[in-house]
Amino acid sequence: MRIVLCVEAITVRPTGIGRYSLELAKRVGFDPRICEASFLRQSRWIADPTALIEGEVETRRRRKWRRRFDAFMTRRAIRSALVHGPNYFLPDQADTGVVTIHDLSVFKYPETHPTERLQDFDRRFSRTLARAPQVITDSKTMRGEIIAFSGLPPERVSVVNLGVSDEFTPHLSDVCSSTLKKYGLTYARYALSVAAFEPRKKFLELVAAYRLLPLHIRLRYPLVIAGGAGWCNERAFEEVSRAQAEGWVRMLGYVPEADLPYLYAASSLFLYPSIYEGFGLPPIEAMASGVPAIVSDRSCLSEVTGGAALQVDPDDIEKFSVAIERGLTDDLWRTKAIEAGLRVAKSYSWKRCVKETVDVYQIFWNR
C-alpha cells in the first residue's frame, strides 16, 4: 500500500493536530502493510517532516505558473496512492482519500474561531466529505456527533484514539530542575493548564474560580498557563494580567515541546476546563506524567479520561473553585487520582494509533 500523508499542520509551533500529524509521519512507514510513505505540504513533497518542526524547510513564494505546475504534478503522483488528510481536509489535487475530523467546533462554536478559519471550512469541508469514503475521528463521542451532523453512514466513520509520547512520564525534581529554573517555578508548587488561549478553553472561568481560593493557597500554588496566543481572548487576557500582577498567576505563552514533559511532571495539579474537544490530549499527558487532573464535564473528556479525572462544570465558578482546592489539598483523592490516571494513560499509545490508522487505510484500499 502506497500512501501520501498531508503534513501542513506540522509547524515550528505545532498544535495537538500538528503533533498527531508528526507522530503519524514518523511511524506510519514502519507498518509492514505500507510499501511507501510520501509527505505532502501544499503541493510540495517533504522528504523529512521532522524538519518542519525545526523550520528547516524552504517556504519562499512561488510564481503562479510554478504553483500550477506543482499542483498538476502532485495530482499525477497521487492518483495511485491513498491520500490521508489528518487535518480536516483532503488536498485539492486528491480525487479521494481518508480524512481525520478531530471535532466540529467550527460549526458548534463559530464565534470562538477566527473569520479566516470559518471561511476555509465553508470552502473545503463539504467537498472533502464528498471525496472521503472513510473518516477517522478521535473518540466515540465525536464519532456520534459527526454521524449526526453529516448524515454519513456509521461504517464510514472510525474511531482511532490519539496516543501519548513516552516523554510524558513521572519525573523527580532533579530531572525537572533546569526547566523549572528557566521559568522560575518550584517543583510541586503550582497548578498547570496547557491550551491555546481561546474562548472554549474557559480561561476566564478558570481564573475566576482560582480567585475564590484562599489567598495562601493561591500564593503557595500559583496557576501557570502555557499555550499559544489564541484568539478572541481580550477579556480573559485582562483577568489573567490582573491576577498575574497580584502574584498568583503565571502566563508562559507558547512552551517548546521539549519543555512540556517536565512542566507537566513538576506540577501539583492539572486543570483543563475546555467545554469542547475531539480528544483532549493535554489531560492524558498530565495523567501519564503522574499528575492528578480536573477536567470539564463536557464533550468527550469523560470518555477519554476514563473516570480518572475529577469532572466539573466550568461555568459553576464556586463548585469549580471547591474542586480545585480539593485537588491541591486532599492527599487521599490525589493519590487515587494519580494511580488511576497512570493506568488510563497507559491505554493510549502512538504505536496503537498508527496501527489502527493503517487498519482504516486497508478498509479504504479493499473497498
mmCIF file of C-alpha atoms in Angstrom:
data_model
loop_
_atom_site.group_PDB
_atom_site.id
_atom_site.type_symbol
_atom_site.label_atom_id
_atom_site.label_comp_id
_atom_site.label_asym_id
_atom_site.label_seq_id
_atom_site.Cartn_x
_atom_site.Cartn_y
_atom_site.Cartn_z
ATOM 1 C CA MET A 1 0.000 0.000 0.000
ATOM 2 C CA ARG A 2 1.390 3.412 -1.031
ATOM 3 C CA ILE A 3 0.222 6.417 0.985
ATOM 4 C CA VAL A 4 0.524 10.173 0.824
ATOM 5 C CA LEU A 5 0.207 11.919 4.202
ATOM 6 C CA CYS A 6 -0.538 15.646 4.281
ATOM 7 C CA VAL A 7 1.713 17.437 6.774
ATOM 8 C CA GLU A 8 0.644 21.085 6.620
ATOM 9 C CA ALA A 9 -0.217 21.024 10.354
ATOM 10 C CA ILE A 10 3.404 20.272 11.304
ATOM 11 C CA THR A 11 4.987 23.625 12.142
ATOM 12 C CA VAL A 12 7.608 25.072 14.464
ATOM 13 C CA ARG A 13 4.797 25.620 16.988
ATOM 14 C CA PRO A 14 2.558 22.595 16.495
ATOM 15 C CA THR A 15 -0.914 22.327 17.954
ATOM 16 C CA GLY A 16 -2.334 18.960 19.017
ATOM 17 C CA ILE A 17 -3.191 18.245 15.384
ATOM 18 C CA GLY A 18 0.363 19.052 14.391
ATOM 19 C CA ARG A 19 1.697 16.630 16.970
ATOM 20 C CA TYR A 20 -0.739 13.966 15.752
ATOM 21 C CA SER A 21 0.394 14.536 12.162
ATOM 22 C CA LEU A 22 4.048 14.335 13.195
ATOM 23 C CA GLU A 23 3.589 11.054 15.063
ATOM 24 C CA LEU A 24 1.859 9.559 12.018
ATOM 25 C CA ALA A 25 4.629 10.812 9.741
ATOM 26 C CA LYS A 26 7.374 9.384 11.958
ATOM 27 C CA ARG A 27 5.777 5.961 12.359
ATOM 28 C CA VAL A 28 3.453 5.045 9.502
ATOM 29 C CA GLY A 29 6.232 3.997 7.115
ATOM 30 C CA PHE A 30 7.306 1.265 9.548
ATOM 31 C CA ASP A 31 3.993 -0.588 9.316
ATOM 32 C CA PRO A 32 4.635 -3.678 7.142
ATOM 33 C CA ARG A 33 1.454 -3.007 5.175
ATOM 34 C CA ILE A 34 2.875 0.283 3.877
ATOM 35 C CA CYS A 35 5.299 -0.131 0.993
ATOM 36 C CA GLU A 36 5.909 3.597 0.536
ATOM 37 C CA ALA A 37 5.008 6.716 2.519
ATOM 38 C CA SER A 38 5.316 10.179 0.995
ATOM 39 C CA PHE A 39 4.589 13.520 2.636
ATOM 40 C CA LEU A 40 2.807 16.435 1.018
ATOM 41 C CA ARG A 41 2.577 20.056 2.109
ATOM 42 C CA GLN A 42 0.595 22.371 -0.183
ATOM 43 C CA SER A 43 1.745 20.761 -3.447
ATOM 44 C CA ARG A 44 5.304 20.326 -2.192
ATOM 45 C CA TRP A 45 6.850 16.986 -1.340
ATOM 46 C CA ILE A 46 8.598 16.922 2.037
ATOM 47 C CA ALA A 47 11.441 14.441 2.417
ATOM 48 C CA ASP A 48 11.697 14.737 6.213
ATOM 49 C CA PRO A 49 8.570 16.001 8.037
ATOM 50 C CA THR A 50 10.502 16.343 11.308
ATOM 51 C CA ALA A 51 12.423 19.197 9.658
ATOM 52 C CA LEU A 52 9.190 21.197 9.661
ATOM 53 C CA ILE A 53 9.356 21.351 13.465
ATOM 54 C CA GLU A 54 12.768 22.993 13.183
ATOM 55 C CA GLY A 55 11.625 25.354 10.427
ATOM 56 C CA GLU A 56 14.255 23.960 8.074
ATOM 57 C CA VAL A 57 12.027 23.528 5.003
ATOM 58 C CA GLU A 58 12.221 26.316 2.450
ATOM 59 C CA THR A 59 8.944 28.231 2.141
ATOM 60 C CA ARG A 60 9.807 31.009 -0.338
ATOM 61 C CA ARG A 61 6.996 32.333 -2.500
ATOM 62 C CA ARG A 62 6.471 30.550 -5.846
ATOM 63 C CA ARG A 63 5.320 32.201 -9.044
ATOM 64 C CA LYS A 64 1.787 31.483 -10.228
ATOM 65 C CA TRP A 65 2.896 29.250 -13.113
ATOM 66 C CA ARG A 66 5.087 27.254 -10.730
ATOM 67 C CA ARG A 67 2.215 26.714 -8.304
ATOM 68 C CA ARG A 68 0.020 25.447 -11.143
ATOM 69 C CA PHE A 69 2.747 23.143 -12.428
ATOM 70 C CA ASP A 70 3.382 21.738 -8.925
ATOM 71 C CA ALA A 71 -0.344 21.129 -8.456
ATOM 72 C CA PHE A 72 -0.519 19.298 -11.805
ATOM 73 C CA MET A 73 2.459 17.086 -10.966
ATOM 74 C CA THR A 74 1.059 16.387 -7.499
ATOM 75 C CA ARG A 75 -2.269 15.254 -8.955
ATOM 76 C CA ARG A 76 -0.452 12.833 -11.255
ATOM 77 C CA ALA A 77 1.682 11.469 -8.434
ATOM 78 C CA ILE A 78 -1.154 10.787 -6.001
ATOM 79 C CA ARG A 79 -3.544 9.004 -8.344
ATOM 80 C CA SER A 80 -2.080 5.610 -7.458
ATOM 81 C CA ALA A 81 -1.766 6.325 -3.732
ATOM 82 C CA LEU A 82 -4.038 6.564 -0.721
ATOM 83 C CA VAL A 83 -4.132 10.179 0.445
ATOM 84 C CA HIS A 84 -4.698 10.919 4.135
ATOM 85 C CA GLY A 85 -5.609 14.405 5.293
ATOM 86 C CA PRO A 86 -5.061 14.369 9.095
ATOM 87 C CA ASN A 87 -6.196 17.990 9.475
ATOM 88 C CA TYR A 88 -9.865 18.011 8.359
ATOM 89 C CA PHE A 89 -9.280 18.394 4.613
ATOM 90 C CA LEU A 90 -8.085 16.465 1.600
ATOM 91 C CA PRO A 91 -5.789 18.394 -0.749
ATOM 92 C CA ASP A 92 -7.494 19.840 -3.816
ATOM 93 C CA GLN A 93 -5.459 17.564 -6.069
ATOM 94 C CA ALA A 94 -6.865 14.377 -4.492
ATOM 95 C CA ASP A 95 -9.965 12.795 -6.015
ATOM 96 C CA THR A 96 -10.470 10.607 -2.944
ATOM 97 C CA GLY A 97 -8.817 9.593 0.312
ATOM 98 C CA VAL A 98 -9.086 9.264 4.088
ATOM 99 C CA VAL A 99 -9.632 12.313 6.291
ATOM 100 C CA THR A 100 -9.381 12.845 10.049
ATOM 101 C CA ILE A 101 -12.044 15.101 11.587
ATOM 102 C CA HIS A 102 -10.996 15.924 15.129
ATOM 103 C CA ASP A 103 -14.056 17.909 16.194
ATOM 104 C CA LEU A 104 -16.900 20.085 14.913
ATOM 105 C CA SER A 105 -16.111 23.207 16.923
ATOM 106 C CA VAL A 106 -16.172 25.409 13.825
ATOM 107 C CA PHE A 107 -19.836 24.511 13.360
ATOM 108 C CA LYS A 108 -20.879 24.262 17.031
ATOM 109 C CA TYR A 109 -18.960 27.291 18.318
ATOM 110 C CA PRO A 110 -18.273 29.500 15.270
ATOM 111 C CA GLU A 111 -17.984 32.573 17.491
ATOM 112 C CA THR A 112 -14.823 31.114 19.024
ATOM 113 C CA HIS A 113 -12.923 30.892 15.719
ATOM 114 C CA PRO A 114 -11.193 33.458 13.502
ATOM 115 C CA THR A 115 -13.092 34.521 10.361
ATOM 116 C CA GLU A 116 -10.485 33.058 8.025
ATOM 117 C CA ARG A 117 -10.907 29.607 9.564
ATOM 118 C CA LEU A 118 -14.680 29.745 9.153
ATOM 119 C CA GLN A 119 -14.206 30.727 5.522
ATOM 120 C CA ASP A 120 -11.767 27.857 4.991
ATOM 121 C CA PHE A 121 -14.278 25.338 6.321
ATOM 122 C CA ASP A 122 -17.083 26.851 4.235
ATOM 123 C CA ARG A 123 -14.957 26.410 1.139
ATOM 124 C CA ARG A 124 -13.429 22.976 1.753
ATOM 125 C CA PHE A 125 -15.203 20.834 4.343
ATOM 126 C CA SER A 126 -18.228 19.619 2.370
ATOM 127 C CA ARG A 127 -16.075 18.937 -0.665
ATOM 128 C CA THR A 128 -13.692 16.861 1.440
ATOM 129 C CA LEU A 129 -16.536 14.761 2.913
ATOM 130 C CA ALA A 130 -17.865 14.091 -0.582
ATOM 131 C CA ARG A 131 -14.474 12.702 -1.634
ATOM 132 C CA ALA A 132 -13.578 10.776 1.535
ATOM 133 C CA PRO A 133 -15.218 7.347 1.774
ATOM 134 C CA GLN A 134 -13.500 6.776 5.132
ATOM 135 C CA VAL A 135 -13.381 9.251 8.015
ATOM 136 C CA ILE A 136 -11.254 8.920 11.146
ATOM 137 C CA THR A 137 -12.081 10.686 14.400
ATOM 138 C CA ASP A 138 -10.512 10.703 17.862
ATOM 139 C CA SER A 139 -13.269 9.499 20.196
ATOM 140 C CA LYS A 140 -16.611 7.687 20.338
ATOM 141 C CA THR A 141 -18.286 10.902 21.419
ATOM 142 C CA MET A 142 -17.050 12.677 18.321
ATOM 143 C CA ARG A 143 -17.988 9.768 16.056
ATOM 144 C CA GLY A 144 -21.596 10.134 17.161
ATOM 145 C CA GLU A 145 -21.519 13.879 16.542
ATOM 146 C CA ILE A 146 -20.017 13.511 13.071
ATOM 147 C CA ILE A 147 -22.571 10.904 12.003
ATOM 148 C CA ALA A 148 -25.457 13.038 13.297
ATOM 149 C CA PHE A 149 -24.082 16.232 11.739
ATOM 150 C CA SER A 150 -23.061 14.894 8.339
ATOM 151 C CA GLY A 151 -25.507 12.042 7.774
ATOM 152 C CA LEU A 152 -22.594 9.742 6.920
ATOM 153 C CA PRO A 153 -23.283 6.001 7.265
ATOM 154 C CA PRO A 154 -21.763 4.682 10.536
ATOM 155 C CA GLU A 155 -19.478 2.277 8.671
ATOM 156 C CA ARG A 156 -17.704 5.252 7.084
ATOM 157 C CA VAL A 157 -16.593 6.745 10.417
ATOM 158 C CA SER A 158 -13.901 5.002 12.506
ATOM 159 C CA VAL A 159 -12.583 5.870 15.966
ATOM 160 C CA VAL A 160 -8.815 5.967 16.401
ATOM 161 C CA ASN A 161 -7.698 7.363 19.764
ATOM 162 C CA LEU A 162 -4.646 9.572 19.912
ATOM 163 C CA GLY A 163 -1.527 8.459 21.758
ATOM 164 C CA VAL A 164 0.832 9.720 24.427
ATOM 165 C CA SER A 165 4.557 10.075 23.841
ATOM 166 C CA ASP A 166 6.944 8.177 26.109
ATOM 167 C CA GLU A 167 8.446 11.500 27.228
ATOM 168 C CA PHE A 168 5.353 12.079 29.357
ATOM 169 C CA THR A 169 6.156 10.102 32.475
ATOM 170 C CA PRO A 170 6.658 10.913 36.180
ATOM 171 C CA HIS A 171 9.921 12.776 36.804
ATOM 172 C CA LEU A 172 11.619 13.585 40.102
ATOM 173 C CA SER A 173 12.576 17.154 40.954
ATOM 174 C CA ASP A 174 16.223 16.890 39.919
ATOM 175 C CA VAL A 175 15.236 15.837 36.389
ATOM 176 C CA CYS A 176 12.919 18.846 36.097
ATOM 177 C CA SER A 177 15.229 21.376 37.738
ATOM 178 C CA SER A 178 16.695 23.030 34.621
ATOM 179 C CA THR A 179 13.281 23.503 33.024
ATOM 180 C CA LEU A 180 11.815 24.874 36.251
ATOM 181 C CA LYS A 181 14.731 27.292 36.627
ATOM 182 C CA LYS A 182 14.092 28.531 33.100
ATOM 183 C CA TYR A 183 10.521 29.514 34.015
ATOM 184 C CA GLY A 184 11.119 30.466 37.644
ATOM 185 C CA LEU A 185 8.907 27.676 39.028
ATOM 186 C CA THR A 186 9.164 25.343 42.020
ATOM 187 C CA TYR A 187 8.624 21.584 41.879
ATOM 188 C CA ALA A 188 5.117 20.530 43.024
ATOM 189 C CA ARG A 189 4.253 24.120 43.856
ATOM 190 C CA TYR A 190 1.963 25.168 41.020
ATOM 191 C CA ALA A 191 -1.189 24.154 39.183
ATOM 192 C CA LEU A 192 -0.875 23.894 35.400
ATOM 193 C CA SER A 193 -3.160 24.429 32.420
ATOM 194 C CA VAL A 194 -1.952 23.824 28.861
ATOM 195 C CA ALA A 195 -4.090 25.004 25.942
ATOM 196 C CA ALA A 196 -4.333 27.628 23.245
ATOM 197 C CA PHE A 197 -5.646 30.831 24.818
ATOM 198 C CA GLU A 198 -9.090 30.896 23.183
ATOM 199 C CA PRO A 199 -12.713 31.024 24.378
ATOM 200 C CA ARG A 200 -13.795 27.390 24.532
ATOM 201 C CA LYS A 201 -10.819 26.574 26.790
ATOM 202 C CA LYS A 202 -12.597 28.598 29.517
ATOM 203 C CA PHE A 203 -9.612 30.513 30.883
ATOM 204 C CA LEU A 204 -11.847 33.338 32.069
ATOM 205 C CA GLU A 205 -13.793 30.914 34.264
ATOM 206 C CA LEU A 206 -10.604 29.168 35.391
ATOM 207 C CA VAL A 207 -9.098 32.403 36.674
ATOM 208 C CA ALA A 208 -12.389 33.378 38.334
ATOM 209 C CA ALA A 209 -12.552 30.020 40.153
ATOM 210 C CA TYR A 210 -8.899 30.265 41.187
ATOM 211 C CA ARG A 211 -9.528 33.743 42.570
ATOM 212 C CA LEU A 212 -12.045 32.253 45.041
ATOM 213 C CA LEU A 213 -9.338 30.092 46.634
ATOM 214 C CA PRO A 214 -7.900 31.298 49.942
ATOM 215 C CA LEU A 215 -5.033 33.670 49.276
ATOM 216 C CA HIS A 216 -2.453 31.444 50.993
ATOM 217 C CA ILE A 217 -3.321 28.577 48.609
ATOM 218 C CA ARG A 218 -3.115 30.831 45.556
ATOM 219 C CA LEU A 219 0.290 32.090 46.610
ATOM 220 C CA ARG A 220 1.572 28.633 47.565
ATOM 221 C CA TYR A 221 0.262 27.070 44.316
ATOM 222 C CA PRO A 222 0.148 29.759 41.619
ATOM 223 C CA LEU A 223 -1.741 28.982 38.445
ATOM 224 C CA VAL A 224 0.586 28.515 35.467
ATOM 225 C CA ILE A 225 -0.884 28.839 31.976
ATOM 226 C CA ALA A 226 1.049 27.544 28.974
ATOM 227 C CA GLY A 227 -0.096 27.720 25.373
ATOM 228 C CA GLY A 228 -0.243 29.709 22.168
ATOM 229 C CA ALA A 229 -1.718 33.200 21.994
ATOM 230 C CA GLY A 230 -5.035 32.042 20.511
ATOM 231 C CA TRP A 231 -7.814 34.476 19.568
ATOM 232 C CA CYS A 232 -10.994 36.200 20.809
ATOM 233 C CA ASN A 233 -9.484 36.381 24.295
ATOM 234 C CA GLU A 234 -9.307 40.067 25.228
ATOM 235 C CA ARG A 235 -11.411 39.860 28.395
ATOM 236 C CA ALA A 236 -9.734 36.653 29.616
ATOM 237 C CA PHE A 237 -6.329 38.195 28.958
ATOM 238 C CA GLU A 238 -7.271 41.226 31.068
ATOM 239 C CA GLU A 239 -8.250 38.976 34.001
ATOM 240 C CA VAL A 240 -5.096 36.892 33.676
ATOM 241 C CA SER A 241 -2.962 40.044 33.571
ATOM 242 C CA ARG A 242 -4.648 41.353 36.715
ATOM 243 C CA ALA A 243 -4.098 38.059 38.548
ATOM 244 C CA GLN A 244 -0.523 37.954 37.333
ATOM 245 C CA ALA A 245 0.078 41.417 38.811
ATOM 246 C CA GLU A 246 -1.312 40.099 42.099
ATOM 247 C CA GLY A 247 1.276 37.312 42.086
ATOM 248 C CA TRP A 248 -0.810 34.139 41.777
ATOM 249 C CA VAL A 249 -0.917 33.538 38.008
ATOM 250 C CA ARG A 250 1.973 32.984 35.606
ATOM 251 C CA MET A 251 1.350 33.122 31.862
ATOM 252 C CA LEU A 252 4.174 31.434 29.970
ATOM 253 C CA GLY A 253 2.862 31.689 26.417
ATOM 254 C CA TYR A 254 3.914 29.008 23.958
ATOM 255 C CA VAL A 255 6.220 26.433 25.559
ATOM 256 C CA PRO A 256 8.668 24.409 23.421
ATOM 257 C CA GLU A 257 7.789 20.744 23.025
ATOM 258 C CA ALA A 258 10.982 19.672 24.806
ATOM 259 C CA ASP A 259 9.962 21.526 27.983
ATOM 260 C CA LEU A 260 6.405 20.233 28.286
ATOM 261 C CA PRO A 261 7.112 16.806 29.864
ATOM 262 C CA TYR A 262 8.968 18.460 32.730
ATOM 263 C CA LEU A 263 6.403 21.229 33.239
ATOM 264 C CA TYR A 264 3.705 18.567 33.487
ATOM 265 C CA ALA A 265 5.623 16.254 35.818
ATOM 266 C CA ALA A 266 6.633 19.076 38.160
ATOM 267 C CA SER A 267 3.098 20.430 38.601
ATOM 268 C CA SER A 268 0.881 19.629 41.552
ATOM 269 C CA LEU A 269 -2.434 19.639 39.669
ATOM 270 C CA PHE A 270 -3.555 19.852 36.053
ATOM 271 C CA LEU A 271 -6.619 21.883 35.070
ATOM 272 C CA TYR A 272 -8.465 21.582 31.767
ATOM 273 C CA PRO A 273 -11.915 23.212 31.793
ATOM 274 C CA SER A 274 -12.374 23.189 27.994
ATOM 275 C CA ILE A 275 -16.021 22.774 27.028
ATOM 276 C CA TYR A 276 -15.392 21.100 23.679
ATOM 277 C CA GLU A 277 -12.709 18.694 22.462
ATOM 278 C CA GLY A 278 -12.324 15.936 19.928
ATOM 279 C CA PHE A 279 -9.988 14.096 22.278
ATOM 280 C CA GLY A 280 -8.238 16.376 24.758
ATOM 281 C CA LEU A 281 -4.589 15.331 24.674
ATOM 282 C CA PRO A 282 -3.204 17.572 27.494
ATOM 283 C CA PRO A 283 -5.114 15.856 30.353
ATOM 284 C CA ILE A 284 -3.847 12.462 29.198
ATOM 285 C CA GLU A 285 -0.290 13.779 29.013
ATOM 286 C CA ALA A 286 -0.642 15.153 32.534
ATOM 287 C CA MET A 287 -2.019 11.841 33.822
ATOM 288 C CA ALA A 288 0.835 9.967 32.127
ATOM 289 C CA SER A 289 3.181 12.337 33.980
ATOM 290 C CA GLY A 290 1.737 11.282 37.352
ATOM 291 C CA VAL A 291 -0.276 14.459 37.905
ATOM 292 C CA PRO A 292 -3.923 14.446 39.097
ATOM 293 C CA ALA A 293 -6.299 16.199 36.708
ATOM 294 C CA ILE A 294 -9.522 18.183 36.825
ATOM 295 C CA VAL A 295 -11.421 18.437 33.545
ATOM 296 C CA SER A 296 -14.667 19.827 32.232
ATOM 297 C CA ASP A 297 -17.722 17.562 32.321
ATOM 298 C CA ARG A 298 -18.462 18.437 28.680
ATOM 299 C CA SER A 299 -17.837 16.789 25.329
ATOM 300 C CA CYS A 300 -15.576 13.710 25.228
ATOM 301 C CA LEU A 301 -13.412 14.433 28.278
ATOM 302 C CA SER A 302 -15.305 11.995 30.500
ATOM 303 C CA GLU A 303 -14.837 9.243 27.912
ATOM 304 C CA VAL A 304 -11.167 9.932 27.269
ATOM 305 C CA THR A 305 -10.069 10.336 30.896
ATOM 306 C CA GLY A 306 -11.878 7.117 31.837
ATOM 307 C CA GLY A 307 -13.050 8.233 35.280
ATOM 308 C CA ALA A 308 -9.525 9.086 36.457
ATOM 309 C CA ALA A 309 -10.020 12.866 36.399
ATOM 310 C CA LEU A 310 -12.312 14.932 38.601
ATOM 311 C CA GLN A 311 -15.045 16.425 36.411
ATOM 312 C CA VAL A 312 -16.503 19.900 36.932
ATOM 313 C CA ASP A 313 -18.927 22.303 35.313
ATOM 314 C CA PRO A 314 -16.578 25.196 34.470
ATOM 315 C CA ASP A 315 -19.487 27.649 34.422
ATOM 316 C CA ASP A 316 -20.272 26.918 38.086
ATOM 317 C CA ILE A 317 -17.442 29.036 39.433
ATOM 318 C CA GLU A 318 -17.978 28.254 43.113
ATOM 319 C CA LYS A 319 -18.047 24.466 42.663
ATOM 320 C CA PHE A 320 -15.130 24.704 40.269
ATOM 321 C CA SER A 321 -13.147 26.539 42.953
ATOM 322 C CA VAL A 322 -14.032 23.915 45.575
ATOM 323 C CA ALA A 323 -12.807 21.192 43.203
ATOM 324 C CA ILE A 324 -9.506 22.999 42.652
ATOM 325 C CA GLU A 325 -8.946 23.341 46.391
ATOM 326 C CA ARG A 326 -9.650 19.646 46.832
ATOM 327 C CA GLY A 327 -7.277 18.820 44.003
ATOM 328 C CA LEU A 328 -4.485 20.741 45.679
ATOM 329 C CA THR A 329 -5.040 19.712 49.314
ATOM 330 C CA ASP A 330 -6.875 16.358 49.541
ATOM 331 C CA ASP A 331 -3.993 13.870 49.703
ATOM 332 C CA LEU A 332 -6.246 10.801 49.646
ATOM 333 C CA TRP A 333 -8.002 11.926 46.462
ATOM 334 C CA ARG A 334 -4.704 12.943 44.898
ATOM 335 C CA THR A 335 -3.157 9.522 45.490
ATOM 336 C CA LYS A 336 -6.127 7.713 43.975
ATOM 337 C CA ALA A 337 -6.301 10.126 41.031
ATOM 338 C CA ILE A 338 -2.598 9.712 40.255
ATOM 339 C CA GLU A 339 -2.851 5.913 40.273
ATOM 340 C CA ALA A 340 -5.993 5.910 38.124
ATOM 341 C CA GLY A 341 -4.527 8.465 35.748
ATOM 342 C CA LEU A 342 -1.373 6.469 35.144
ATOM 343 C CA ARG A 343 -3.487 3.384 34.447
ATOM 344 C CA VAL A 344 -5.747 5.160 31.948
ATOM 345 C CA ALA A 345 -2.858 6.924 30.204
ATOM 346 C CA LYS A 346 -1.132 3.594 29.556
ATOM 347 C CA SER A 347 -4.041 2.576 27.323
ATOM 348 C CA TYR A 348 -3.121 5.309 24.821
ATOM 349 C CA SER A 349 -0.079 4.939 22.590
ATOM 350 C CA TRP A 350 1.039 6.329 19.259
ATOM 351 C CA LYS A 351 2.000 2.812 18.197
ATOM 352 C CA ARG A 352 -1.605 1.696 18.549
ATOM 353 C CA CYS A 353 -2.864 4.898 16.947
ATOM 354 C CA VAL A 354 -0.764 4.275 13.847
ATOM 355 C CA LYS A 355 -1.702 0.592 13.668
ATOM 356 C CA GLU A 356 -5.420 1.394 13.825
ATOM 357 C CA THR A 357 -4.972 4.193 11.299
ATOM 358 C CA VAL A 358 -3.461 1.751 8.825
ATOM 359 C CA ASP A 359 -6.401 -0.590 9.559
ATOM 360 C CA VAL A 360 -8.633 2.195 8.203
ATOM 361 C CA TYR A 361 -6.368 2.564 5.185
ATOM 362 C CA GLN A 362 -6.957 -1.116 4.464
ATOM 363 C CA ILE A 363 -10.724 -0.638 4.633
ATOM 364 C CA PHE A 364 -10.339 2.131 2.052
ATOM 365 C CA TRP A 365 -7.944 0.111 -0.116
ATOM 366 C CA ASN A 366 -10.137 -3.009 -0.123
ATOM 367 C CA ARG A 367 -13.484 -1.322 -0.663
#
